[in-house]
Amino acid sequence: MSEVAQELSEFFDTLWGDQEGYVYLPNKDIKNPEDPVWTKIFFKWPEQKDNVIKYSLVTSAKGLEVFCAPAIFKETRATKDAVKGSYVLWADFDGNAPAEWPATLATLTQDSPTHVPPPTMRVQSSKEGNEHVYWRLESFCENIGQIEDRNRAIAYILRTDVSGWDCNQILRPQGQSITKENYLSPYAILNAINPEATISLDSFKAIPAAIQLVDSSVDVENLPGIERIIAKYPWG
């Protein structure tokens, strides 16, 4: 097994372990950047682990962008209600990832510091400071609400991408081709991984929940486009 394939194997094992289910690895073809073509791909895990690694390497070699969902699914649908659970929490740093992660990263909330433990795995997703980080939990969590609540709390406290906390979120695995402008490397780099460093979900309890500005009954994923709003109403 090549070094890249071995790293991919460790990466996927850290995400999904020995939990049975379906894993989601869509790819994006950006031959036309204004109208990219997405292809949805599922694999049965861990039965098709070798296929997952081969697919990731071959698809990336073809110039397509491969992504993966950190969560595991009950069936081959990429919707929230199809998510089985997750072994990890995650965050997506957009240029502000710390160069070195101390024993605990202290962030100021009101008048008291909140400590976030160092992640199990860090992947530099493009240029320096852009990272996907993962915390491997001690046990598989099937409480979808709890996964999303802690992901969102982490995102707000560490000022990472606040749109990346959903349980069916997709991120770029290590070793995959990158087509973003001004990237540091043409491949996502596995900065650090320690599969043995599992963390209790209780370690994230002290992080305050993010303030919810939109009622949960509002379907924010299907809001009308701004052009429709502007065209429909009179404006002063």
PDB file of C-alpha atoms in Angstrom:
ATOM      1  CA  MET A   1       0.000   0.000   0.000  1.00  0.00           C
ATOM      2  CA  SER A   2       1.395   3.427  -0.975  1.00  0.00           C
ATOM      3  CA  GLU A   3       2.041   6.115   1.637  1.00  0.00           C
ATOM      4  CA  VAL A   4      -0.937   8.182   0.431  1.00  0.00           C
ATOM      5  CA  ALA A   5      -3.206   5.111   0.506  1.00  0.00           C
ATOM      6  CA  GLN A   6      -1.988   4.271   4.033  1.00  0.00           C
ATOM      7  CA  GLU A   7      -2.734   7.801   5.228  1.00  0.00           C
ATOM      8  CA  LEU A   8      -6.184   7.614   3.639  1.00  0.00           C
ATOM      9  CA  SER A   9      -6.791   4.306   5.407  1.00  0.00           C
ATOM     10  CA  GLU A  10      -5.895   5.861   8.773  1.00  0.00           C
ATOM     11  CA  PHE A  11      -7.968   8.932   7.965  1.00  0.00           C
ATOM     12  CA  PHE A  12     -11.106   6.925   7.175  1.00  0.00           C
ATOM     13  CA  ASP A  13     -10.565   4.552  10.119  1.00  0.00           C
ATOM     14  CA  THR A  14     -10.407   7.567  12.439  1.00  0.00           C
ATOM     15  CA  LEU A  15     -13.679   8.887  11.032  1.00  0.00           C
ATOM     16  CA  TRP A  16     -15.697   5.695  10.855  1.00  0.00           C
ATOM     17  CA  GLY A  17     -13.894   2.994  12.854  1.00  0.00           C
ATOM     18  CA  ASP A  18     -15.633  -0.364  12.790  1.00  0.00           C
ATOM     19  CA  GLN A  19     -19.155   1.072  12.752  1.00  0.00           C
ATOM     20  CA  GLU A  20     -21.355  -0.542  10.105  1.00  0.00           C
ATOM     21  CA  GLY A  21     -23.347   1.617   7.727  1.00  0.00           C
ATOM     22  CA  TYR A  22     -22.946   3.663   4.559  1.00  0.00           C
ATOM     23  CA  VAL A  23     -20.316   6.323   3.941  1.00  0.00           C
ATOM     24  CA  TYR A  24     -20.848   9.247   1.571  1.00  0.00           C
ATOM     25  CA  LEU A  25     -18.082  10.425  -0.765  1.00  0.00           C
ATOM     26  CA  PRO A  26     -19.480  12.735  -3.451  1.00  0.00           C
ATOM     27  CA  ASN A  27     -17.224  14.206  -6.102  1.00  0.00           C
ATOM     28  CA  LYS A  28     -17.334  17.504  -7.974  1.00  0.00           C
ATOM     29  CA  ASP A  29     -16.396  18.121 -11.604  1.00  0.00           C
ATOM     30  CA  ILE A  30     -15.550  21.788 -12.155  1.00  0.00           C
ATOM     31  CA  LYS A  31     -14.735  21.790 -15.860  1.00  0.00           C
ATOM     32  CA  ASN A  32     -17.330  24.545 -15.925  1.00  0.00           C
ATOM     33  CA  PRO A  33     -16.675  26.470 -12.661  1.00  0.00           C
ATOM     34  CA  GLU A  34     -19.972  28.329 -12.958  1.00  0.00           C
ATOM     35  CA  ASP A  35     -21.949  25.098 -13.174  1.00  0.00           C
ATOM     36  CA  PRO A  36     -20.070  22.286 -11.356  1.00  0.00           C
ATOM     37  CA  VAL A  37     -21.413  18.749 -11.670  1.00  0.00           C
ATOM     38  CA  TRP A  38     -21.826  16.744  -8.458  1.00  0.00           C
ATOM     39  CA  THR A  39     -21.918  12.944  -8.379  1.00  0.00           C
ATOM     40  CA  LYS A  40     -23.242  11.246  -5.250  1.00  0.00           C
ATOM     41  CA  ILE A  41     -21.432   8.046  -4.252  1.00  0.00           C
ATOM     42  CA  PHE A  42     -22.056   5.753  -1.259  1.00  0.00           C
ATOM     43  CA  PHE A  43     -20.064   2.756  -0.057  1.00  0.00           C
ATOM     44  CA  LYS A  44     -20.927   0.100   2.496  1.00  0.00           C
ATOM     45  CA  TRP A  45     -18.583   0.443   5.458  1.00  0.00           C
ATOM     46  CA  PRO A  46     -16.362  -1.266   6.566  1.00  0.00           C
ATOM     47  CA  GLU A  47     -17.076  -3.993   4.002  1.00  0.00           C
ATOM     48  CA  GLN A  48     -16.001  -1.795   1.061  1.00  0.00           C
ATOM     49  CA  LYS A  49     -13.093  -0.001   2.729  1.00  0.00           C
ATOM     50  CA  ASP A  50     -10.642  -0.969  -0.054  1.00  0.00           C
ATOM     51  CA  ASN A  51     -13.097   0.385  -2.640  1.00  0.00           C
ATOM     52  CA  VAL A  52     -13.342   3.674  -0.728  1.00  0.00           C
ATOM     53  CA  ILE A  53      -9.554   4.145  -0.804  1.00  0.00           C
ATOM     54  CA  LYS A  54      -9.262   3.151  -4.474  1.00  0.00           C
ATOM     55  CA  TYR A  55     -12.160   5.408  -5.467  1.00  0.00           C
ATOM     56  CA  SER A  56     -10.640   8.380  -3.600  1.00  0.00           C
ATOM     57  CA  LEU A  57      -7.259   7.978  -5.277  1.00  0.00           C
ATOM     58  CA  VAL A  58      -8.515   7.251  -8.795  1.00  0.00           C
ATOM     59  CA  THR A  59     -11.201   9.948  -8.801  1.00  0.00           C
ATOM     60  CA  SER A  60      -8.777  12.583  -7.532  1.00  0.00           C
ATOM     61  CA  ALA A  61      -6.218  11.520 -10.157  1.00  0.00           C
ATOM     62  CA  LYS A  62      -8.862  12.262 -12.797  1.00  0.00           C
ATOM     63  CA  GLY A  63      -8.962  15.877 -11.634  1.00  0.00           C
ATOM     64  CA  LEU A  64     -12.260  15.616  -9.767  1.00  0.00           C
ATOM     65  CA  GLU A  65     -12.664  16.938  -6.222  1.00  0.00           C
ATOM     66  CA  VAL A  66     -13.534  14.225  -3.711  1.00  0.00           C
ATOM     67  CA  PHE A  67     -15.369  15.007  -0.479  1.00  0.00           C
ATOM     68  CA  CYS A  68     -16.581  12.858   2.393  1.00  0.00           C
ATOM     69  CA  ALA A  69     -19.120  13.119   5.179  1.00  0.00           C
ATOM     70  CA  PRO A  70     -17.629  12.528   8.654  1.00  0.00           C
ATOM     71  CA  ALA A  71     -20.877  10.887   9.777  1.00  0.00           C
ATOM     72  CA  ILE A  72     -22.139   7.406   8.874  1.00  0.00           C
ATOM     73  CA  PHE A  73     -25.527   6.889   7.224  1.00  0.00           C
ATOM     74  CA  LYS A  74     -28.244   4.288   7.759  1.00  0.00           C
ATOM     75  CA  GLU A  75     -29.116   4.260   4.071  1.00  0.00           C
ATOM     76  CA  THR A  76     -27.876   5.679   0.785  1.00  0.00           C
ATOM     77  CA  ARG A  77     -29.391   9.146   1.158  1.00  0.00           C
ATOM     78  CA  ALA A  78     -27.337  12.223   2.057  1.00  0.00           C
ATOM     79  CA  THR A  79     -30.076  13.779   4.191  1.00  0.00           C
ATOM     80  CA  LYS A  80     -30.017  14.476   7.907  1.00  0.00           C
ATOM     81  CA  ASP A  81     -32.733  11.938   8.674  1.00  0.00           C
ATOM     82  CA  ALA A  82     -30.587   9.218   7.050  1.00  0.00           C
ATOM     83  CA  VAL A  83     -27.593   9.852   9.346  1.00  0.00           C
ATOM     84  CA  LYS A  84     -26.890   6.994  11.740  1.00  0.00           C
ATOM     85  CA  GLY A  85     -24.381   8.821  13.924  1.00  0.00           C
ATOM     86  CA  SER A  86     -20.756   9.862  14.200  1.00  0.00           C
ATOM     87  CA  TYR A  87     -17.503   8.941  15.894  1.00  0.00           C
ATOM     88  CA  VAL A  88     -16.237  12.506  15.499  1.00  0.00           C
ATOM     89  CA  LEU A  89     -16.960  16.161  16.043  1.00  0.00           C
ATOM     90  CA  TRP A  90     -15.423  18.564  13.533  1.00  0.00           C
ATOM     91  CA  ALA A  91     -14.705  22.174  12.594  1.00  0.00           C
ATOM     92  CA  ASP A  92     -13.662  23.954   9.381  1.00  0.00           C
ATOM     93  CA  PHE A  93     -11.068  26.706   9.873  1.00  0.00           C
ATOM     94  CA  ASP A  94     -11.056  29.298   7.096  1.00  0.00           C
ATOM     95  CA  GLY A  95      -7.559  30.756   7.389  1.00  0.00           C
ATOM     96  CA  ASN A  96      -7.439  31.093  11.188  1.00  0.00           C
ATOM     97  CA  ALA A  97      -6.299  27.636  12.345  1.00  0.00           C
ATOM     98  CA  PRO A  98      -3.663  27.841  15.099  1.00  0.00           C
ATOM     99  CA  ALA A  99      -0.159  26.891  13.927  1.00  0.00           C
ATOM    100  CA  GLU A 100       0.359  24.923  17.138  1.00  0.00           C
ATOM    101  CA  TRP A 101      -2.463  23.524  19.215  1.00  0.00           C
ATOM    102  CA  PRO A 102      -1.713  23.750  22.949  1.00  0.00           C
ATOM    103  CA  ALA A 103      -2.910  21.205  25.509  1.00  0.00           C
ATOM    104  CA  THR A 104      -6.124  23.221  25.594  1.00  0.00           C
ATOM    105  CA  LEU A 105      -7.087  26.108  23.371  1.00  0.00           C
ATOM    106  CA  ALA A 106      -8.532  28.844  25.573  1.00  0.00           C
ATOM    107  CA  THR A 107     -11.132  31.135  24.055  1.00  0.00           C
ATOM    108  CA  LEU A 108     -12.826  33.992  25.811  1.00  0.00           C
ATOM    109  CA  THR A 109     -16.559  33.766  26.321  1.00  0.00           C
ATOM    110  CA  GLN A 110     -17.985  36.734  28.218  1.00  0.00           C
ATOM    111  CA  ASP A 111     -15.734  36.881  31.301  1.00  0.00           C
ATOM    112  CA  SER A 112     -14.558  33.271  31.488  1.00  0.00           C
ATOM    113  CA  PRO A 113     -12.288  31.186  29.251  1.00  0.00           C
ATOM    114  CA  THR A 114     -13.620  28.058  27.581  1.00  0.00           C
ATOM    115  CA  HIS A 115     -11.091  25.344  26.825  1.00  0.00           C
ATOM    116  CA  VAL A 116     -11.303  23.223  23.687  1.00  0.00           C
ATOM    117  CA  PRO A 117      -9.105  20.084  23.693  1.00  0.00           C
ATOM    118  CA  PRO A 118      -6.649  19.536  20.832  1.00  0.00           C
ATOM    119  CA  PRO A 119      -8.157  17.615  17.902  1.00  0.00           C
ATOM    120  CA  THR A 120      -7.377  14.017  17.055  1.00  0.00           C
ATOM    121  CA  MET A 121      -6.751  14.859  13.412  1.00  0.00           C
ATOM    122  CA  ARG A 122      -5.890  17.984  11.392  1.00  0.00           C
ATOM    123  CA  VAL A 123      -6.076  18.238   7.600  1.00  0.00           C
ATOM    124  CA  GLN A 124      -4.782  21.326   5.799  1.00  0.00           C
ATOM    125  CA  SER A 125      -7.577  21.753   3.269  1.00  0.00           C
ATOM    126  CA  SER A 126      -5.871  24.338   1.028  1.00  0.00           C
ATOM    127  CA  LYS A 127      -3.597  27.275   1.903  1.00  0.00           C
ATOM    128  CA  GLU A 128      -1.988  27.613   5.318  1.00  0.00           C
ATOM    129  CA  GLY A 129      -4.508  28.315   8.089  1.00  0.00           C
ATOM    130  CA  ASN A 130      -7.322  26.494   6.284  1.00  0.00           C
ATOM    131  CA  GLU A 131      -7.882  23.253   8.135  1.00  0.00           C
ATOM    132  CA  HIS A 132     -10.511  20.624   8.795  1.00  0.00           C
ATOM    133  CA  VAL A 133     -10.078  19.326  12.334  1.00  0.00           C
ATOM    134  CA  TYR A 134     -11.694  16.320  13.973  1.00  0.00           C
ATOM    135  CA  TRP A 135     -12.147  15.131  17.532  1.00  0.00           C
ATOM    136  CA  ARG A 136     -12.492  11.327  17.773  1.00  0.00           C
ATOM    137  CA  LEU A 137     -15.011  10.482  20.479  1.00  0.00           C
ATOM    138  CA  GLU A 138     -14.601   7.593  22.900  1.00  0.00           C
ATOM    139  CA  SER A 139     -17.785   6.013  21.621  1.00  0.00           C
ATOM    140  CA  PHE A 140     -20.081   6.241  18.611  1.00  0.00           C
ATOM    141  CA  CYS A 141     -22.748   8.930  19.108  1.00  0.00           C
ATOM    142  CA  GLU A 142     -26.197   8.329  17.613  1.00  0.00           C
ATOM    143  CA  ASN A 143     -27.685  11.478  19.138  1.00  0.00           C
ATOM    144  CA  ILE A 144     -27.786  13.640  15.994  1.00  0.00           C
ATOM    145  CA  GLY A 145     -28.992  16.711  17.879  1.00  0.00           C
ATOM    146  CA  GLN A 146     -26.069  16.441  20.282  1.00  0.00           C
ATOM    147  CA  ILE A 147     -23.547  16.123  17.444  1.00  0.00           C
ATOM    148  CA  GLU A 148     -24.902  19.214  15.701  1.00  0.00           C
ATOM    149  CA  ASP A 149     -25.194  21.202  18.936  1.00  0.00           C
ATOM    150  CA  ARG A 150     -21.547  20.586  19.904  1.00  0.00           C
ATOM    151  CA  ASN A 151     -20.274  21.098  16.346  1.00  0.00           C
ATOM    152  CA  ARG A 152     -22.068  24.423  16.180  1.00  0.00           C
ATOM    153  CA  ALA A 153     -20.847  25.454  19.649  1.00  0.00           C
ATOM    154  CA  ILE A 154     -17.258  24.673  18.615  1.00  0.00           C
ATOM    155  CA  ALA A 155     -17.690  26.610  15.363  1.00  0.00           C
ATOM    156  CA  TYR A 156     -18.860  29.752  17.153  1.00  0.00           C
ATOM    157  CA  ILE A 157     -16.359  29.602  19.993  1.00  0.00           C
ATOM    158  CA  LEU A 158     -13.361  29.016  17.685  1.00  0.00           C
ATOM    159  CA  ARG A 159     -14.720  31.282  14.923  1.00  0.00           C
ATOM    160  CA  THR A 160     -14.601  28.588  12.277  1.00  0.00           C
ATOM    161  CA  ASP A 161     -17.036  28.174   9.368  1.00  0.00           C
ATOM    162  CA  VAL A 162     -20.441  28.447  11.032  1.00  0.00           C
ATOM    163  CA  SER A 163     -22.135  26.665   8.125  1.00  0.00           C
ATOM    164  CA  GLY A 164     -20.133  23.454   8.593  1.00  0.00           C
ATOM    165  CA  TRP A 165     -21.728  21.938  11.682  1.00  0.00           C
ATOM    166  CA  ASP A 166     -24.566  19.937  10.064  1.00  0.00           C
ATOM    167  CA  CYS A 167     -24.559  16.184  10.681  1.00  0.00           C
ATOM    168  CA  ASN A 168     -24.572  15.518   6.905  1.00  0.00           C
ATOM    169  CA  GLN A 169     -21.782  18.020   6.192  1.00  0.00           C
ATOM    170  CA  ILE A 170     -19.108  17.069   3.650  1.00  0.00           C
ATOM    171  CA  LEU A 171     -15.420  17.989   3.917  1.00  0.00           C
ATOM    172  CA  ARG A 172     -12.317  17.258   1.863  1.00  0.00           C
ATOM    173  CA  PRO A 173     -10.303  14.172   2.918  1.00  0.00           C
ATOM    174  CA  GLN A 174      -6.528  14.303   2.955  1.00  0.00           C
ATOM    175  CA  GLY A 175      -4.595  13.606  -0.235  1.00  0.00           C
ATOM    176  CA  GLN A 176      -7.292  14.997  -2.520  1.00  0.00           C
ATOM    177  CA  SER A 177      -6.771  17.444  -5.362  1.00  0.00           C
ATOM    178  CA  ILE A 178      -7.624  21.093  -4.729  1.00  0.00           C
ATOM    179  CA  THR A 179      -8.854  23.573  -7.302  1.00  0.00           C
ATOM    180  CA  LYS A 180      -9.201  26.634  -5.067  1.00  0.00           C
ATOM    181  CA  GLU A 181      -7.215  29.697  -6.055  1.00  0.00           C
ATOM    182  CA  ASN A 182      -4.070  30.574  -4.068  1.00  0.00           C
ATOM    183  CA  TYR A 183      -3.743  27.153  -2.469  1.00  0.00           C
ATOM    184  CA  LEU A 184      -0.445  26.203  -0.855  1.00  0.00           C
ATOM    185  CA  SER A 185      -0.358  22.678  -2.284  1.00  0.00           C
ATOM    186  CA  PRO A 186      -2.316  20.842  -4.982  1.00  0.00           C
ATOM    187  CA  TYR A 187      -3.332  18.273  -2.374  1.00  0.00           C
ATOM    188  CA  ALA A 188      -4.960  18.386   1.035  1.00  0.00           C
ATOM    189  CA  ILE A 189      -2.234  17.662   3.581  1.00  0.00           C
ATOM    190  CA  LEU A 190      -2.615  15.457   6.637  1.00  0.00           C
ATOM    191  CA  ASN A 191      -0.976  17.724   9.225  1.00  0.00           C
ATOM    192  CA  ALA A 192      -1.425  15.527  12.272  1.00  0.00           C
ATOM    193  CA  ILE A 193      -3.234  12.405  13.346  1.00  0.00           C
ATOM    194  CA  ASN A 194      -3.322  10.517  16.619  1.00  0.00           C
ATOM    195  CA  PRO A 195      -5.973   7.782  16.352  1.00  0.00           C
ATOM    196  CA  GLU A 196      -5.396   6.788  19.977  1.00  0.00           C
ATOM    197  CA  ALA A 197      -6.326  10.266  21.266  1.00  0.00           C
ATOM    198  CA  THR A 198     -10.031   9.742  21.812  1.00  0.00           C
ATOM    199  CA  ILE A 199     -12.000  12.357  23.721  1.00  0.00           C
ATOM    200  CA  SER A 200     -15.075  12.140  25.905  1.00  0.00           C
ATOM    201  CA  LEU A 201     -18.116  14.018  24.667  1.00  0.00           C
ATOM    202  CA  ASP A 202     -18.335  15.437  28.180  1.00  0.00           C
ATOM    203  CA  SER A 203     -15.122  17.378  27.447  1.00  0.00           C
ATOM    204  CA  PHE A 204     -17.191  19.688  25.251  1.00  0.00           C
ATOM    205  CA  LYS A 205     -20.022  20.268  27.734  1.00  0.00           C
ATOM    206  CA  ALA A 206     -18.620  23.555  29.034  1.00  0.00           C
ATOM    207  CA  ILE A 207     -18.676  25.180  25.604  1.00  0.00           C
ATOM    208  CA  PRO A 208     -21.765  27.405  25.543  1.00  0.00           C
ATOM    209  CA  ALA A 209     -24.408  26.590  22.964  1.00  0.00           C
ATOM    210  CA  ALA A 210     -24.519  28.871  19.952  1.00  0.00           C
ATOM    211  CA  ILE A 211     -27.306  31.439  19.912  1.00  0.00           C
ATOM    212  CA  GLN A 212     -29.988  30.320  17.468  1.00  0.00           C
ATOM    213  CA  LEU A 213     -31.108  33.344  15.449  1.00  0.00           C
ATOM    214  CA  VAL A 214     -33.569  31.490  13.200  1.00  0.00           C
ATOM    215  CA  ASP A 215     -36.432  29.353  14.478  1.00  0.00           C
ATOM    216  CA  SER A 216     -35.797  25.635  13.865  1.00  0.00           C
ATOM    217  CA  SER A 217     -39.144  25.382  12.044  1.00  0.00           C
ATOM    218  CA  VAL A 218     -37.811  27.585   9.224  1.00  0.00           C
ATOM    219  CA  ASP A 219     -36.451  25.571   6.309  1.00  0.00           C
ATOM    220  CA  VAL A 220     -33.286  27.610   5.783  1.00  0.00           C
ATOM    221  CA  GLU A 221     -31.992  25.201   3.127  1.00  0.00           C
ATOM    222  CA  ASN A 222     -34.837  26.125   0.781  1.00  0.00           C
ATOM    223  CA  LEU A 223     -35.164  29.871   1.185  1.00  0.00           C
ATOM    224  CA  PRO A 224     -36.140  31.799  -1.969  1.00  0.00           C
ATOM    225  CA  GLY A 225     -33.340  33.520  -3.859  1.00  0.00           C
ATOM    226  CA  ILE A 226     -32.629  37.198  -3.209  1.00  0.00           C
ATOM    227  CA  GLU A 227     -33.582  38.026  -6.821  1.00  0.00           C
ATOM    228  CA  ARG A 228     -37.108  36.683  -6.257  1.00  0.00           C
ATOM    229  CA  ILE A 229     -37.488  38.720  -3.084  1.00  0.00           C
ATOM    230  CA  ILE A 230     -36.332  41.916  -4.785  1.00  0.00           C
ATOM    231  CA  ALA A 231     -38.620  41.321  -7.775  1.00  0.00           C
ATOM    232  CA  LYS A 232     -41.687  40.542  -5.650  1.00  0.00           C
ATOM    233  CA  TYR A 233     -41.801  43.526  -3.284  1.00  0.00           C
ATOM    234  CA  PRO A 234     -41.794  47.303  -3.876  1.00  0.00           C
ATOM    235  CA  TRP A 235     -38.764  49.110  -2.482  1.00  0.00           C
ATOM    236  CA  GLY A 236     -38.398  52.718  -1.472  1.00  0.00           C
TER     237      GLY A 236
END
